[in-house]
mmCIF file with all atom_site columns, C-alpha atoms in Angstrom:
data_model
loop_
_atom_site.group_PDB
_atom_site.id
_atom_site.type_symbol
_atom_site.label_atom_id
_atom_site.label_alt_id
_atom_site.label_comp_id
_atom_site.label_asym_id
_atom_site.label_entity_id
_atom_site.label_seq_id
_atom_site.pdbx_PDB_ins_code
_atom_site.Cartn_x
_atom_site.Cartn_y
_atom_site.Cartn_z
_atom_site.occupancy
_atom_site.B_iso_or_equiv
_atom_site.pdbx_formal_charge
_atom_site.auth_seq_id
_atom_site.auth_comp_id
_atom_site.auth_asym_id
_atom_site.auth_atom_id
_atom_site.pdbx_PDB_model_num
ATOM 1  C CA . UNK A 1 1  ? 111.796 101.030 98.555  1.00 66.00 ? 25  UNK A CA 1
ATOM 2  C CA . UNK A 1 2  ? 114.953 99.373  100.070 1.00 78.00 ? 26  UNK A CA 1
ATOM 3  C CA . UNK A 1 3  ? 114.431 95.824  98.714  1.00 86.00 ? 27  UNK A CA 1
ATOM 4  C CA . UNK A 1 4  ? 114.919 95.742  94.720  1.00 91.00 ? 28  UNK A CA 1
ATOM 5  C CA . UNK A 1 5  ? 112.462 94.561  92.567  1.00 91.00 ? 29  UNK A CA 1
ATOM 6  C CA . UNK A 1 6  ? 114.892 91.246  91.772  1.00 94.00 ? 30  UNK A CA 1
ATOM 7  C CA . UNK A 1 7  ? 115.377 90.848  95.473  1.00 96.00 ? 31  UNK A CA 1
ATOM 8  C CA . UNK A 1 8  ? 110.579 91.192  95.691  1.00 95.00 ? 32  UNK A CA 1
ATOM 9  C CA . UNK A 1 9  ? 110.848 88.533  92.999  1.00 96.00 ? 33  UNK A CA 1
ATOM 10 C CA . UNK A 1 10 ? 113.220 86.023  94.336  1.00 97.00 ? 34  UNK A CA 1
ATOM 11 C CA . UNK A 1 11 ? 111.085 86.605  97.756  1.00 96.00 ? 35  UNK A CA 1
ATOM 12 C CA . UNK A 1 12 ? 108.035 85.760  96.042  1.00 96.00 ? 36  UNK A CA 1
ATOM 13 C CA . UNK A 1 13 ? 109.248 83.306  94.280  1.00 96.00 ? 37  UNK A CA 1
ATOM 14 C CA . UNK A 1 14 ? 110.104 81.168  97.649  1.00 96.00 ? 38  UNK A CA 1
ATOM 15 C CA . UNK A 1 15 ? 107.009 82.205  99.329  1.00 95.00 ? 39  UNK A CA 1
ATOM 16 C CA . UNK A 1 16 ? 104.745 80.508  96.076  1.00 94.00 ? 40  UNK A CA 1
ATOM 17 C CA . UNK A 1 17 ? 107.441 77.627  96.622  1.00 95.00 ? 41  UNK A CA 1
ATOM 18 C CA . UNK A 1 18 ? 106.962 76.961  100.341 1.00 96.00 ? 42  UNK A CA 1
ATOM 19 C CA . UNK A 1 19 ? 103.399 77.305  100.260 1.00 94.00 ? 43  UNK A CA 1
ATOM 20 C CA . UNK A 1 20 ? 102.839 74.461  97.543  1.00 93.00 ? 44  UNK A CA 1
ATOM 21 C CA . UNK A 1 21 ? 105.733 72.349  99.433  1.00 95.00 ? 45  UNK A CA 1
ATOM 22 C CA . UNK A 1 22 ? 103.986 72.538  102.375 1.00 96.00 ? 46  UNK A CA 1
ATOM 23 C CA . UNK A 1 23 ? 100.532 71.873  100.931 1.00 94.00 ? 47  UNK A CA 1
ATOM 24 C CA . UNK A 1 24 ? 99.259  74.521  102.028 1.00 94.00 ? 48  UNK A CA 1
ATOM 25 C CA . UNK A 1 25 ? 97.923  75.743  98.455  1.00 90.00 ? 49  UNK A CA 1
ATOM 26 C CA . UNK A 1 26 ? 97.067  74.305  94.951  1.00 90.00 ? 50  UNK A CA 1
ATOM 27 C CA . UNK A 1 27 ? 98.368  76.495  92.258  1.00 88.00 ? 51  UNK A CA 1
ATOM 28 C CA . UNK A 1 28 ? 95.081  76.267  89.328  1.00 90.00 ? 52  UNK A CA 1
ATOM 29 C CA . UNK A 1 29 ? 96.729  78.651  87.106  1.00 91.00 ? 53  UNK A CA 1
ATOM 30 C CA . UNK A 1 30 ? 99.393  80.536  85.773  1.00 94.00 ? 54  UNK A CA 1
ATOM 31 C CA . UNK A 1 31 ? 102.188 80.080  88.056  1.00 93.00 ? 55  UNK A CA 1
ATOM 32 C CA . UNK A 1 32 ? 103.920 83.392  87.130  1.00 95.00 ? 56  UNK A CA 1
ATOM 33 C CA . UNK A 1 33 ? 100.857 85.523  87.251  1.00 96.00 ? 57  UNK A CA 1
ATOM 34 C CA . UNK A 1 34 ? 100.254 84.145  90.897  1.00 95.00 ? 58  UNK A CA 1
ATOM 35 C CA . UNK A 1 35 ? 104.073 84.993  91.882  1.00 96.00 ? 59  UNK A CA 1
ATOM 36 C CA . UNK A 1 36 ? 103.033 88.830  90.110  1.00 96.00 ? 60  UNK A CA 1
ATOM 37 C CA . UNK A 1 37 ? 100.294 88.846  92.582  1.00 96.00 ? 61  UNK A CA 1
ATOM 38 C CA . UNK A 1 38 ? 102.871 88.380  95.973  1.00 96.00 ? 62  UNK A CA 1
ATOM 39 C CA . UNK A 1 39 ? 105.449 90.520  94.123  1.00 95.00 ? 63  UNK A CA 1
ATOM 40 C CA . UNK A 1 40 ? 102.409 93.169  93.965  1.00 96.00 ? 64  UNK A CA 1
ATOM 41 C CA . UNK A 1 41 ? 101.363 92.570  98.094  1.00 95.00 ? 65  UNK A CA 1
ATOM 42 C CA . UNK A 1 42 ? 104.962 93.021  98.378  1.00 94.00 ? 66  UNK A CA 1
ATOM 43 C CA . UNK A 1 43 ? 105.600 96.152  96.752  1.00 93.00 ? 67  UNK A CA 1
ATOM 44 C CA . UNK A 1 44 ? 102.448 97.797  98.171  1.00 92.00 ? 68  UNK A CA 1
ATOM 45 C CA . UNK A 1 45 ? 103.147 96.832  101.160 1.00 89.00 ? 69  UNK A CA 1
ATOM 46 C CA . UNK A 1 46 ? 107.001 98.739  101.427 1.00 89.00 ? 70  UNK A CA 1
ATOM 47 C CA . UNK A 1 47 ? 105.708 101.635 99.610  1.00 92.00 ? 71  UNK A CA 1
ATOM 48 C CA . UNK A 1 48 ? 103.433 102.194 102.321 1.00 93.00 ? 72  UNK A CA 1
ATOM 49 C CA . UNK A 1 49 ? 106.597 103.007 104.462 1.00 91.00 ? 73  UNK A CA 1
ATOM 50 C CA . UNK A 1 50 ? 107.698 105.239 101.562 1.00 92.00 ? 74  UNK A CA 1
ATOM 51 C CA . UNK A 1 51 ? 104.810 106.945 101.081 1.00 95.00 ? 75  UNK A CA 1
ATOM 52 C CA . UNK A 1 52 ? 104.968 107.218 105.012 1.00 96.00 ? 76  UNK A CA 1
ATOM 53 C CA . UNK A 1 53 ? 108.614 109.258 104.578 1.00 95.00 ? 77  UNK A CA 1
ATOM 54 C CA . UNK A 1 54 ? 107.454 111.176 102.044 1.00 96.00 ? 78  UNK A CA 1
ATOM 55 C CA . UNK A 1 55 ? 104.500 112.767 104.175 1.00 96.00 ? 79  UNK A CA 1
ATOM 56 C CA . UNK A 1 56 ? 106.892 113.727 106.942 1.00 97.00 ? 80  UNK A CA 1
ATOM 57 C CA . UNK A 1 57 ? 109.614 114.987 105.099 1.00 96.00 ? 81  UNK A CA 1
ATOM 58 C CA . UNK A 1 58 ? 106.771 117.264 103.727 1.00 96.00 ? 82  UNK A CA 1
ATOM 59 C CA . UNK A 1 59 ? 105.309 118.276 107.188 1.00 94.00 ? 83  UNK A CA 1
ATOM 60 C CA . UNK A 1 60 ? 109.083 119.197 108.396 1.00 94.00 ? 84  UNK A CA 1
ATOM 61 C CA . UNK A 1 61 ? 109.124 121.537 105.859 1.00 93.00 ? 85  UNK A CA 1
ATOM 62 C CA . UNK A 1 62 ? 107.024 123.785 107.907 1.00 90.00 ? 86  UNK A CA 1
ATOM 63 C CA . UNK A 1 63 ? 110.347 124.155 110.379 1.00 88.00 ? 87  UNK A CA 1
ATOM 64 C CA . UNK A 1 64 ? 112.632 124.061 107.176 1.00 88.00 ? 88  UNK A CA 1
ATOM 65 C CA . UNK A 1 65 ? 114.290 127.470 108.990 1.00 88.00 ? 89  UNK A CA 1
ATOM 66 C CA . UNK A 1 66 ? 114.165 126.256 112.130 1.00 85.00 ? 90  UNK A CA 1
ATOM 67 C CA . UNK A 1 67 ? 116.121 123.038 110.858 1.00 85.00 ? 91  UNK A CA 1
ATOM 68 C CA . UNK A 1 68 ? 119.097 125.180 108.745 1.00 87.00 ? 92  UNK A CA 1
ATOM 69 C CA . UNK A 1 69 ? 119.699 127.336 112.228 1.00 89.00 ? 93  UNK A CA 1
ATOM 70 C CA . UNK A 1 70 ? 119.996 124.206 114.333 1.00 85.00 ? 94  UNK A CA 1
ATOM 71 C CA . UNK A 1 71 ? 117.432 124.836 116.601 1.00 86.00 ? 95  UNK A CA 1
ATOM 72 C CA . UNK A 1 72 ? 115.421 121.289 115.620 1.00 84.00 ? 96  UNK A CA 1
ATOM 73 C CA . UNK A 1 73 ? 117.259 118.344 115.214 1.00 90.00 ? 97  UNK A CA 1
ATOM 74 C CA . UNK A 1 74 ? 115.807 117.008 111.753 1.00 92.00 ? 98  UNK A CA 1
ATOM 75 C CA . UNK A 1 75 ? 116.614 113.629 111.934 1.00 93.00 ? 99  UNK A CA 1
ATOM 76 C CA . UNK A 1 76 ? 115.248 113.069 115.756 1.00 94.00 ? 100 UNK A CA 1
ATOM 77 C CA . UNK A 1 77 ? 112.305 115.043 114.591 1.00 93.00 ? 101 UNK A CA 1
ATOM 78 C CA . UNK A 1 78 ? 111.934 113.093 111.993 1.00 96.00 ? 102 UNK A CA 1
ATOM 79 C CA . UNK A 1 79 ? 111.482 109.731 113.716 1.00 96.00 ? 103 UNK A CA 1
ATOM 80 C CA . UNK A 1 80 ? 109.219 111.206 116.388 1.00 96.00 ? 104 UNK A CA 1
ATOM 81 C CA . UNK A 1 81 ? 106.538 112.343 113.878 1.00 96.00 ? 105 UNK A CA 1
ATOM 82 C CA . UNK A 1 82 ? 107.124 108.794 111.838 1.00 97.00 ? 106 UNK A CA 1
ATOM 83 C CA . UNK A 1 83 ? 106.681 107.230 114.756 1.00 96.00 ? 107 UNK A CA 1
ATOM 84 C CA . UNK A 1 84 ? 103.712 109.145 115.928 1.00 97.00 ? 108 UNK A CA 1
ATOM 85 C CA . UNK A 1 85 ? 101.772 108.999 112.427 1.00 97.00 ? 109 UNK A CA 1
ATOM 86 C CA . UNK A 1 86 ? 102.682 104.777 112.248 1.00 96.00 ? 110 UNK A CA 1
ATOM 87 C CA . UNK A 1 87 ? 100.897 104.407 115.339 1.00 96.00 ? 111 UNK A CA 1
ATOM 88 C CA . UNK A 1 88 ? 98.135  106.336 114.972 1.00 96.00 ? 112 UNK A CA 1
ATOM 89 C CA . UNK A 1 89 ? 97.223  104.734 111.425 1.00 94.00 ? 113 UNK A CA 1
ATOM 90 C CA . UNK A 1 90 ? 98.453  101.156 112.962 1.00 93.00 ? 114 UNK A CA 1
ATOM 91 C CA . UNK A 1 91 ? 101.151 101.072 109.838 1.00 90.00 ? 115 UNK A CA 1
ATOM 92 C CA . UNK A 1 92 ? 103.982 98.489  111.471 1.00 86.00 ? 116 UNK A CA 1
ATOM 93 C CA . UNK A 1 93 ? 107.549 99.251  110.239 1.00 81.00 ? 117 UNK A CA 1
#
């Protein structure tokens, strides 16, 4: 994840805080337990990138050899099969 989890909480925090100055909701509860709630969207939301990373890295294993002898550039491969997997599930990075 490339945002810390201080940097997801001082996000939500100002999200909960524009929304109420702008009347555009009524906080009924807990305060803190709604700001949890956008710090969890949050969170979920950037791992799906993550998660996203992790599956390629784990396809390009398949041309691991291919990779070491310089005959595939990893990194360009690497953003063409992100790329081509973000589309196709309609993931925006």
């Amino acid at each position: 994840m490339r945002l810390s989890k201080e940097r997801v909480r001082h996000i939500s925090e100002s999200v909960a805080a524009r929304l109420q100055q702008e009347g555009q909701l009524t906080i009924v509860g807990d305060r803190k337990a709604f700001v949890e709630q956008i710090d969890h969207a949050i969170i979920e939301e950037l791992s799906v990138e993550d998660r996203l990373n992790a599956e390629v890295r784990q396809m390009l294993k398949a041309y691991e050899q291919d990779i070491e002898r310089g005959q595939v550039d990893f990194q360009r491969m690497f953003t063409m099969v992100k790329t081509k997997l973000a589309r196709e599930r309609g993931i925006i990075l």
